[in-house]
XYZ file of C-alpha atoms in Angstrom:
591
model
C 0.000 0.000 0.000
C 2.900 2.372 0.688
C 4.072 2.268 -2.918
C 0.511 2.722 -4.215
C -0.003 5.701 -1.911
C 3.230 7.203 -3.158
C 2.140 6.769 -6.752
C -1.247 8.329 -6.123
C 0.505 11.214 -4.425
C 2.774 11.687 -7.414
C -0.224 11.527 -9.745
C -2.032 14.183 -7.708
C 1.054 16.375 -7.860
C 1.189 16.058 -11.633
C -2.462 17.023 -11.927
C -1.678 20.080 -9.811
C 1.008 21.117 -12.300
C -1.556 21.583 -15.097
C -1.422 25.298 -16.034
C -4.296 27.763 -15.800
C -7.236 25.500 -15.047
C -9.467 26.153 -12.084
C -11.274 22.867 -12.682
C -8.031 20.901 -12.515
C -7.094 22.660 -9.272
C -10.420 21.478 -7.926
C -9.678 18.001 -9.199
C -6.321 18.093 -7.423
C -8.052 18.947 -4.176
C -10.487 16.088 -4.615
C -7.658 13.629 -5.205
C -5.808 14.896 -2.111
C -8.998 14.552 -0.059
C -9.254 10.990 -1.271
C -5.650 10.315 -0.188
C -6.368 11.810 3.202
C -9.371 9.519 3.578
C -7.158 6.604 2.605
C -4.617 7.614 5.245
C -7.339 7.675 7.891
C -8.443 4.233 6.827
C -4.867 3.001 7.098
C -4.466 4.418 10.584
C -7.627 2.709 11.727
C -6.326 -0.671 10.466
C -9.566 -2.281 11.464
C -10.071 -4.115 8.209
C -6.557 -4.947 7.007
C -5.176 -4.591 3.458
C -8.292 -6.009 1.787
C -10.477 -3.324 3.335
C -8.042 -0.651 2.223
C -7.988 -1.973 -1.342
C -11.769 -2.065 -1.398
C -11.882 1.517 -0.179
C -9.358 2.569 -2.818
C -11.442 0.987 -5.564
C -14.527 2.789 -4.260
C -12.665 6.091 -4.264
C -11.543 5.481 -7.855
C -15.085 4.703 -8.991
C -16.637 7.773 -7.346
C -14.023 10.375 -8.308
C -16.007 13.196 -9.948
C -13.542 13.492 -12.819
C -13.190 11.068 -15.758
C -10.256 8.716 -15.143
C -9.229 5.907 -17.490
C -6.582 3.249 -16.883
C -5.058 1.678 -20.013
C -2.399 -0.902 -20.683
C 0.657 0.034 -22.727
C -1.164 -0.994 -25.898
C -3.871 1.608 -25.328
C -6.596 -0.892 -24.370
C -9.006 0.283 -21.662
C -8.616 -1.768 -18.452
C -10.474 0.311 -15.874
C -12.751 3.336 -15.949
C -14.671 5.163 -13.275
C -18.316 6.219 -13.129
C -17.696 9.734 -14.412
C -16.070 8.317 -17.557
C -19.112 6.180 -18.350
C -21.345 9.231 -17.859
C -19.192 11.341 -20.167
C -19.013 8.748 -22.958
C -22.562 7.438 -22.634
C -21.670 3.726 -22.533
C -21.415 1.257 -19.639
C -18.071 0.083 -18.308
C -18.733 -3.440 -19.554
C -18.845 -2.121 -23.111
C -15.809 0.190 -22.932
C -13.403 -2.075 -21.049
C -11.357 -4.103 -23.501
C -11.774 -1.534 -26.292
C -8.957 0.400 -27.922
C -9.051 3.866 -26.340
C -7.764 5.669 -29.487
C -11.068 4.757 -31.160
C -12.786 7.015 -28.639
C -10.750 9.936 -29.958
C -12.123 11.959 -32.870
C -10.682 10.413 -36.040
C -8.856 13.580 -37.111
C -6.929 13.633 -33.794
C -6.118 9.958 -33.338
C -2.636 10.176 -34.843
C -1.747 13.053 -32.502
C -3.106 11.092 -29.533
C -0.999 8.054 -30.392
C 2.069 10.291 -30.497
C 1.276 11.718 -27.059
C 0.596 8.221 -25.735
C 4.009 7.009 -26.942
C 5.596 10.086 -25.349
C 3.970 9.260 -22.003
C 5.354 5.711 -22.159
C 8.900 7.006 -22.724
C 8.858 9.705 -20.083
C 8.615 9.787 -16.330
C 6.738 13.057 -16.655
C 3.067 13.570 -17.372
C 1.964 14.556 -20.854
C -0.727 17.229 -21.080
C -2.609 18.195 -24.232
C -6.026 19.059 -25.644
C -8.027 16.577 -27.734
C -11.623 15.578 -28.536
C -13.532 12.510 -27.405
C -16.252 11.271 -29.773
C -18.624 8.409 -28.931
C -22.355 7.611 -29.134
C -22.995 10.837 -31.017
C -21.373 12.882 -28.244
C -18.245 14.990 -28.730
C -16.260 16.713 -25.969
C -13.154 18.858 -26.113
C -11.049 17.737 -23.148
C -7.775 18.642 -21.467
C -6.076 15.275 -21.081
C -3.233 14.182 -18.813
C -1.404 10.916 -19.540
C 0.915 9.433 -16.939
C 2.663 6.091 -16.469
C 1.346 4.156 -13.508
C 2.931 1.158 -11.800
C 0.229 -0.616 -9.808
C 0.829 -3.250 -7.105
C -0.056 -6.735 -8.241
C 0.022 -5.769 -11.914
C 2.835 -7.385 -13.950
C 2.811 -4.563 -16.497
C 2.873 -0.813 -16.374
C -0.361 1.026 -16.929
C -1.155 4.481 -18.228
C -3.587 6.681 -16.338
C -5.554 9.341 -18.177
C -7.548 12.218 -16.736
C -9.940 13.727 -19.287
C -11.519 16.933 -18.042
C -13.995 18.520 -20.497
C -13.177 22.175 -21.027
C -16.829 23.037 -21.721
C -18.309 21.665 -18.472
C -17.802 22.118 -14.743
C -17.016 19.393 -12.260
C -20.083 17.640 -10.938
C -21.530 18.972 -7.755
C -23.388 17.316 -4.881
C -26.636 17.103 -6.881
C -25.090 15.633 -10.007
C -26.406 12.175 -9.217
C -29.948 13.280 -9.908
C -31.227 12.132 -13.257
C -32.455 14.864 -15.593
C -34.506 14.046 -18.664
C -32.551 14.253 -21.915
C -34.804 15.546 -24.689
C -32.652 13.853 -27.321
C -33.315 10.466 -25.710
C -37.057 11.010 -25.984
C -36.694 12.091 -29.611
C -34.617 9.004 -30.442
C -37.150 6.725 -28.764
C -39.972 8.393 -30.708
C -38.011 8.036 -33.953
C -37.461 4.322 -33.365
C -41.149 3.833 -32.546
C -42.209 5.620 -35.743
C -39.769 3.557 -37.833
C -41.196 0.352 -36.382
C -44.749 1.541 -37.129
C -43.821 2.500 -40.708
C -42.264 -0.888 -41.358
C -45.256 -2.706 -39.889
C -47.628 -0.814 -42.179
C -45.390 -1.570 -45.146
C -45.206 -5.299 -44.414
C -48.970 -5.555 -43.906
C -49.724 -3.877 -47.229
C -51.564 -6.062 -49.750
C -48.891 -5.618 -52.406
C -46.205 -6.902 -50.033
C -48.133 -10.174 -49.911
C -49.084 -10.391 -53.567
C -45.629 -9.552 -54.972
C -42.072 -10.372 -53.777
C -41.374 -6.767 -52.787
C -41.371 -6.849 -48.963
C -37.595 -7.232 -48.628
C -36.596 -4.462 -51.030
C -39.260 -2.127 -49.617
C -38.017 -2.712 -46.064
C -34.390 -2.159 -47.125
C -35.247 1.141 -48.822
C -37.181 2.347 -45.782
C -34.297 1.526 -43.428
C -31.817 3.274 -45.740
C -34.007 6.367 -45.818
C -34.688 6.515 -42.084
C -31.798 5.077 -40.090
C -28.799 3.926 -42.160
C -26.546 4.900 -45.062
C -26.028 1.393 -46.449
C -28.397 -1.580 -46.165
C -27.393 -5.083 -47.280
C -29.751 -8.074 -47.296
C -28.375 -11.603 -47.723
C -30.931 -14.403 -48.059
C -30.688 -18.183 -47.662
C -31.611 -19.959 -50.879
C -30.849 -23.473 -52.122
C -28.718 -24.164 -49.061
C -26.479 -21.106 -49.435
C -26.380 -17.354 -48.898
C -27.191 -15.061 -51.802
C -27.001 -11.276 -51.883
C -30.567 -10.097 -52.392
C -30.362 -6.313 -52.011
C -27.809 -3.525 -51.588
C -29.138 -0.011 -50.934
C -26.505 2.744 -51.149
C -26.568 6.414 -50.058
C -28.572 8.319 -52.656
C -26.614 11.524 -52.055
C -23.185 10.115 -52.940
C -21.616 8.905 -56.229
C -21.136 5.292 -55.135
C -22.817 3.373 -57.968
C -19.590 1.542 -58.827
C -19.028 0.532 -55.202
C -22.668 -0.557 -54.919
C -22.307 -2.860 -57.940
C -19.093 -4.282 -56.499
C -20.801 -5.061 -53.178
C -23.780 -6.600 -55.000
C -21.434 -8.983 -56.799
C -19.610 -10.014 -53.604
C -20.187 -13.476 -52.185
C -21.830 -13.086 -48.732
C -19.719 -16.027 -47.578
C -16.729 -13.636 -47.683
C -18.298 -11.546 -44.893
C -17.315 -13.010 -41.475
C -19.942 -10.936 -39.673
C -22.787 -12.253 -41.846
C -21.655 -15.841 -41.309
C -21.477 -15.267 -37.549
C -24.981 -13.777 -37.327
C -26.392 -16.593 -39.446
C -24.705 -19.250 -37.291
C -25.569 -17.749 -33.888
C -28.998 -16.376 -34.914
C -28.156 -13.347 -32.795
C -27.653 -9.692 -33.719
C -24.361 -7.806 -33.376
C -23.657 -4.068 -33.083
C -20.267 -2.407 -33.606
C -20.403 1.145 -32.278
C -16.741 1.531 -33.157
C -15.218 -0.389 -36.050
C -11.908 -1.975 -35.150
C -12.014 -4.622 -37.900
C -12.489 -3.409 -41.467
C -12.873 -6.961 -42.803
C -16.252 -7.692 -41.173
C -18.048 -7.458 -44.534
C -15.120 -8.648 -46.622
C -11.788 -7.111 -47.535
C -11.873 -3.295 -47.969
C -15.687 -3.066 -48.063
C -16.073 -1.018 -44.878
C -13.010 1.069 -45.721
C -14.426 2.023 -49.122
C -17.789 2.781 -47.544
C -16.087 5.051 -44.974
C -18.117 3.207 -42.371
C -18.242 4.412 -38.804
C -20.535 1.826 -37.203
C -22.687 -1.106 -38.215
C -25.151 -3.632 -36.941
C -26.271 -6.967 -38.324
C -29.355 -8.994 -37.371
C -30.909 -12.283 -38.489
C -34.078 -12.299 -40.592
C -35.981 -15.076 -38.875
C -39.387 -16.445 -37.996
C -39.564 -18.892 -35.089
C -36.935 -21.572 -35.784
C -36.405 -20.594 -39.417
C -33.586 -18.199 -40.347
C -34.207 -16.717 -43.779
C -31.213 -14.406 -44.031
C -29.180 -11.569 -42.534
C -29.842 -7.813 -42.611
C -26.829 -5.489 -42.225
C -26.993 -1.711 -41.708
C -24.018 0.662 -41.953
C -23.647 4.287 -40.871
C -20.852 6.529 -42.109
C -18.255 8.111 -39.848
C -19.934 11.505 -39.684
C -23.145 10.087 -38.152
C -24.077 9.062 -34.640
C -23.067 5.405 -34.268
C -25.535 2.583 -33.786
C -26.167 1.639 -30.165
C -27.811 -1.116 -28.167
C -31.244 0.493 -28.564
C -30.834 0.389 -32.354
C -29.802 -3.257 -32.147
C -32.922 -4.121 -30.149
C -35.150 -2.357 -32.667
C -33.501 -4.009 -35.683
C -33.688 -7.471 -34.104
C -37.438 -6.941 -33.765
C -37.611 -5.694 -37.366
C -35.661 -8.769 -38.497
C -38.296 -10.969 -36.873
C -41.159 -8.995 -38.431
C -39.504 -9.207 -41.834
C -38.979 -12.956 -41.433
C -42.654 -13.438 -40.602
C -43.678 -11.262 -43.564
C -41.499 -13.236 -45.978
C -42.926 -16.493 -44.661
C -46.464 -15.140 -45.089
C -45.558 -14.042 -48.610
C -44.358 -17.540 -49.501
C -47.508 -19.056 -48.008
C -49.670 -16.591 -49.923
C -47.818 -17.406 -53.138
C -48.383 -21.120 -52.624
C -52.070 -20.444 -52.015
C -52.211 -18.253 -55.111
C -50.642 -20.990 -57.209
C -53.180 -23.453 -55.846
C -55.951 -20.954 -56.542
C -54.751 -20.539 -60.121
C -54.758 -24.301 -60.567
C -58.277 -24.620 -59.147
C -59.528 -21.568 -61.029
C -58.328 -23.083 -64.293
C -60.848 -25.846 -63.560
C -63.772 -23.404 -63.533
C -62.634 -20.809 -66.086
C -61.761 -21.713 -69.691
C -58.393 -20.613 -71.032
C -60.115 -19.391 -74.215
C -63.536 -19.487 -75.832
C -64.098 -21.870 -78.753
C -64.989 -20.812 -82.275
C -68.776 -21.107 -82.684
C -70.218 -21.129 -86.214
C -72.614 -18.242 -86.774
C -71.807 -16.568 -83.424
C -69.207 -14.272 -81.874
C -68.394 -14.698 -78.173
C -66.430 -12.803 -75.528
C -66.087 -12.882 -71.744
C -64.352 -11.112 -68.869
C -63.582 -12.245 -65.343
C -62.194 -9.999 -62.581
C -61.260 -11.645 -59.241
C -61.814 -8.472 -57.201
C -59.314 -6.599 -55.029
C -60.772 -7.987 -51.799
C -60.028 -11.589 -52.742
C -58.322 -13.554 -49.950
C -59.278 -16.984 -51.257
C -60.281 -18.747 -54.448
C -63.350 -17.168 -56.016
C -66.697 -18.866 -56.514
C -67.702 -17.551 -59.965
C -67.325 -19.432 -63.247
C -68.348 -19.579 -66.893
C -67.853 -21.964 -69.812
C -68.648 -22.359 -73.515
C -68.487 -25.859 -75.011
C -69.539 -27.902 -78.073
C -72.390 -30.391 -77.804
C -74.271 -32.725 -80.131
C -76.171 -30.669 -82.697
C -74.937 -27.304 -81.390
C -73.100 -25.812 -78.447
C -73.735 -24.870 -74.842
C -72.778 -22.328 -72.220
C -73.037 -21.990 -68.448
C -72.350 -19.144 -65.995
C -72.749 -18.961 -62.232
C -71.342 -18.339 -58.807
C -71.203 -20.175 -55.476
C -72.252 -18.463 -52.266
C -68.786 -18.670 -50.762
C -65.068 -18.700 -51.495
C -62.138 -20.966 -50.998
C -61.305 -24.492 -52.045
C -64.758 -25.866 -51.190
C -66.479 -23.205 -53.307
C -64.096 -23.963 -56.181
C -64.844 -27.679 -55.964
C -68.606 -27.015 -55.986
C -68.425 -24.677 -58.992
C -66.229 -27.216 -60.766
C -68.911 -29.862 -60.133
C -71.584 -27.603 -61.667
C -69.514 -26.598 -64.682
C -68.335 -30.103 -65.506
C -71.729 -31.607 -64.645
C -73.510 -29.423 -67.201
C -70.833 -30.270 -69.784
C -71.253 -34.025 -69.264
C -75.062 -33.952 -69.118
C -75.242 -31.914 -72.340
C -74.302 -35.139 -74.165
C -77.490 -36.806 -72.893
C -79.997 -34.036 -72.198
C -81.611 -31.782 -74.788
C -82.892 -29.342 -72.162
C -80.454 -27.296 -70.027
C -83.135 -27.166 -67.315
C -82.997 -30.946 -66.942
C -79.197 -30.812 -66.823
C -79.326 -28.234 -64.004
C -81.949 -30.310 -62.128
C -79.656 -33.353 -62.086
C -76.688 -31.213 -61.058
C -78.834 -29.908 -58.179
C -79.491 -33.481 -56.991
C -75.774 -34.303 -57.184
C -74.877 -31.159 -55.243
C -77.369 -31.920 -52.477
C -75.919 -35.436 -52.180
C -72.526 -33.881 -51.365
C -73.941 -32.161 -48.236
C -71.632 -29.173 -48.708
C -74.155 -26.656 -47.433
C -73.258 -24.378 -50.358
C -75.643 -23.252 -53.058
C -74.918 -21.999 -56.567
C -76.754 -19.454 -58.704
C -76.385 -20.574 -62.322
C -77.717 -20.118 -65.834
C -77.176 -22.588 -68.695
C -78.068 -22.448 -72.348
C -78.097 -24.921 -75.243
C -77.836 -23.318 -78.704
C -79.038 -25.025 -81.874
C -79.101 -22.825 -84.950
C -80.734 -19.546 -83.954
C -82.633 -21.103 -81.053
C -81.352 -20.673 -77.494
C -82.900 -22.813 -74.760
C -82.082 -20.913 -71.535
C -82.441 -22.262 -67.962
C -81.963 -20.313 -64.736
C -81.366 -21.544 -61.176
C -81.574 -18.373 -59.092
C -79.467 -16.401 -61.575
C -79.918 -12.812 -62.742
C -81.934 -12.465 -65.966
C -79.852 -12.179 -69.124
C -79.902 -8.946 -71.156
C -80.672 -8.983 -74.872
C -79.195 -6.086 -76.893
C -81.137 -5.648 -80.133
C -79.842 -4.168 -83.424
C -81.947 -1.008 -82.984
C -80.333 -0.258 -79.585
C -83.187 -1.564 -77.504
C -82.440 -3.697 -74.431
C -84.769 -6.250 -72.873
C -84.245 -8.847 -70.149
C -85.130 -12.543 -69.984
C -87.229 -14.050 -67.201
C -84.404 -15.420 -65.062
C -85.372 -16.634 -61.605
C -85.598 -20.212 -60.358
C -84.186 -21.762 -57.180
C -80.382 -21.834 -56.665
C -78.676 -25.214 -57.004
C -78.090 -27.048 -53.730
C -80.882 -25.166 -51.994
C -83.929 -27.421 -52.363
C -84.400 -31.054 -53.353
C -86.487 -31.527 -56.496
C -86.292 -27.854 -57.485
C -87.005 -27.242 -61.174
C -85.062 -24.435 -62.915
C -86.947 -21.738 -64.817
C -86.612 -22.255 -68.584
C -87.439 -20.217 -71.683
C -86.590 -20.227 -75.373
C -85.131 -17.345 -77.362
C -84.635 -16.840 -81.080
C -81.632 -14.665 -81.843
C -81.750 -12.635 -85.052
C -78.662 -11.367 -86.855
C -76.940 -8.628 -84.801
C -78.632 -9.484 -81.485
C -76.327 -9.913 -78.474
C -77.111 -11.994 -75.381
C -75.347 -10.718 -72.240
C -75.071 -12.827 -69.064
C -73.497 -11.331 -65.921
C -72.818 -12.096 -62.274
C -74.146 -10.516 -59.090
C -70.714 -8.919 -58.594
C -71.526 -6.573 -61.487
C -75.056 -5.343 -60.805
C -74.755 -5.705 -57.016
C -71.804 -3.295 -56.728
C -72.227 -0.166 -54.618
C -70.267 3.050 -55.123
C -68.511 4.963 -52.337
C -71.671 7.089 -52.139
C -73.811 3.989 -51.589
C -75.377 4.004 -55.067
C -76.187 0.610 -56.621
C -74.860 -0.230 -60.116
C -77.960 -2.258 -61.036
C -79.607 -3.332 -64.276
C -80.591 0.253 -65.127
C -76.980 1.390 -65.503
C -76.117 -1.794 -67.375
C -78.947 -1.015 -69.809
C -77.479 2.440 -70.504
C -74.047 0.959 -71.221
C -75.459 -1.697 -73.542
C -77.530 0.856 -75.457
C -74.290 2.646 -76.355
C -72.832 -0.597 -77.734
C -75.359 -1.201 -80.509
C -73.945 -3.124 -83.491
C -70.584 -3.578 -81.726
C -68.848 -6.971 -81.426
C -68.977 -8.865 -78.087
C -65.358 -7.966 -77.308
C -66.241 -4.255 -77.459
C -69.363 -4.832 -75.360
C -67.539 -6.556 -72.489
C -64.800 -3.908 -72.592
C -67.369 -1.109 -72.347
C -69.046 -2.827 -69.378
C -65.698 -3.345 -67.642
C -64.580 0.277 -68.105
C -67.911 1.694 -66.942
C -67.912 -0.561 -63.882
C -64.359 0.495 -62.972
C -65.314 4.160 -63.275
C -68.358 3.542 -61.071
C -66.115 1.888 -58.440
C -63.333 4.516 -58.680
C -61.024 1.716 -59.889
C -61.626 -0.237 -56.656
C -63.346 -3.400 -57.913
C -63.935 -5.288 -54.677
C -66.060 -8.290 -55.689
C -65.729 -10.840 -58.454
C -67.226 -9.784 -61.781
C -68.092 -12.143 -64.649
C -69.668 -11.207 -67.992
C -70.347 -13.587 -70.924
C -71.679 -12.323 -74.273
C -72.694 -14.061 -77.506
C -73.836 -12.313 -80.693
C -75.627 -13.756 -83.711
C -73.402 -12.772 -86.648
C -75.560 -14.140 -89.498
């Protein structure tokens, strides 16, 4: 203890030699008071050397001036409470770090020179420099002095860093005062999380593979300079996105990073293996993303997090900030780890939605023809719109098919959606096709389909209309379907009877049937409830009256022009927000 006391005394004397600083004179007095307290403790000798060492450590921790103890390599070995307050990071984070990295980059070379001078000399080295960490910068008067400590095999270097723009802490300095910048940062992180959530829940992020690139662009705009996304595919990592600063001419560097193999980035491999995020507030290793990448970026800090959902890791998201920006911290890491999880869940939902969409396309192909057949003496056209509110396979269908002595058609919709609705509509469509080979009346075909549907006990019912065409005669049957519209060559529009009981609703129900004779130029228009049942944002119903007006403007036009006119008018009525399924089938007598 005698040697340690002597060294502390010498250190206090050196602090006292600092020229022209009232604060340092105060610091000298505080150190001497601490030595006096230590002397009293020694005289008491009621606790032995261990008690004295414990007291000395407590004095070091509570000194109201920033004191740092480094080894001869410049690595931080001990710091006191005032140092952690000044730098804004806990002791556990700073200890083991290279102290020169806490110096403003433009002054690091000068600091290293002063540090080497302190190691060579028995005298203290005093100079002015700037500390920069966690977005904070302080001009400090620094004293470096060699320090031989009992029990330590190597010499140490003690540093006192007294900010020139602040006063020593007083008795009330322990009271916490709210920092407005902390509240602003917390609010910014909350808003970023909310923005990303809204983006990932957007319909387009599910329908198209855009969630990853959208998230990367948002992060680059709000919280980072560079964003790199590496995704697991076919058992390996593949670079999926690189977003560069839009305000800098770095297109060449961006292309070079895009072409890099993610396996060359040790940090990415580590995050993928450990499934845990990493933050580097100060970059001591420029090879974390591969040779020279961080150097060319002029990176100051970075963080990297896994993109994961439950036990599945889909990739790694890496964010980089340049040297002139506040470095990433632990709060940023926590936010980005949460974002990585949200993004992983969104990508999984996107894949699930895509699989469902593929299945829906396969099932829909069973109820919607790829193209309409050529029909002698007639022109045909149809449209089908799935609706923007679709979350499952639709229930509407139509078909045109050849039959003995003529051809047939069917249109309808199930009261429901999903795979069960698709299977029911497929039964109706294919049932009418098959029965047309044996039945001359579409009403009888629909009656037998009704019996088959009831036998399935699905609980679903289908509104349908079917027609068998022979020459100019059309035998039309309706099972709860809307009446068809007949556009005449003079521009007049009349409607068929329609009606009947929906299929699957009542055993033994007989569809309503009627017979039409189409003259040259007449057009038969069949449509779904999704067309005439649409309501505008003002609550107005589309209805048969509006359809009549549209058809009257289409006199003597081919079916393709008729369905296009209906589609465009319906879109305008809906303000381009077509919510429900819409199906229209037209056939025109050409001769």
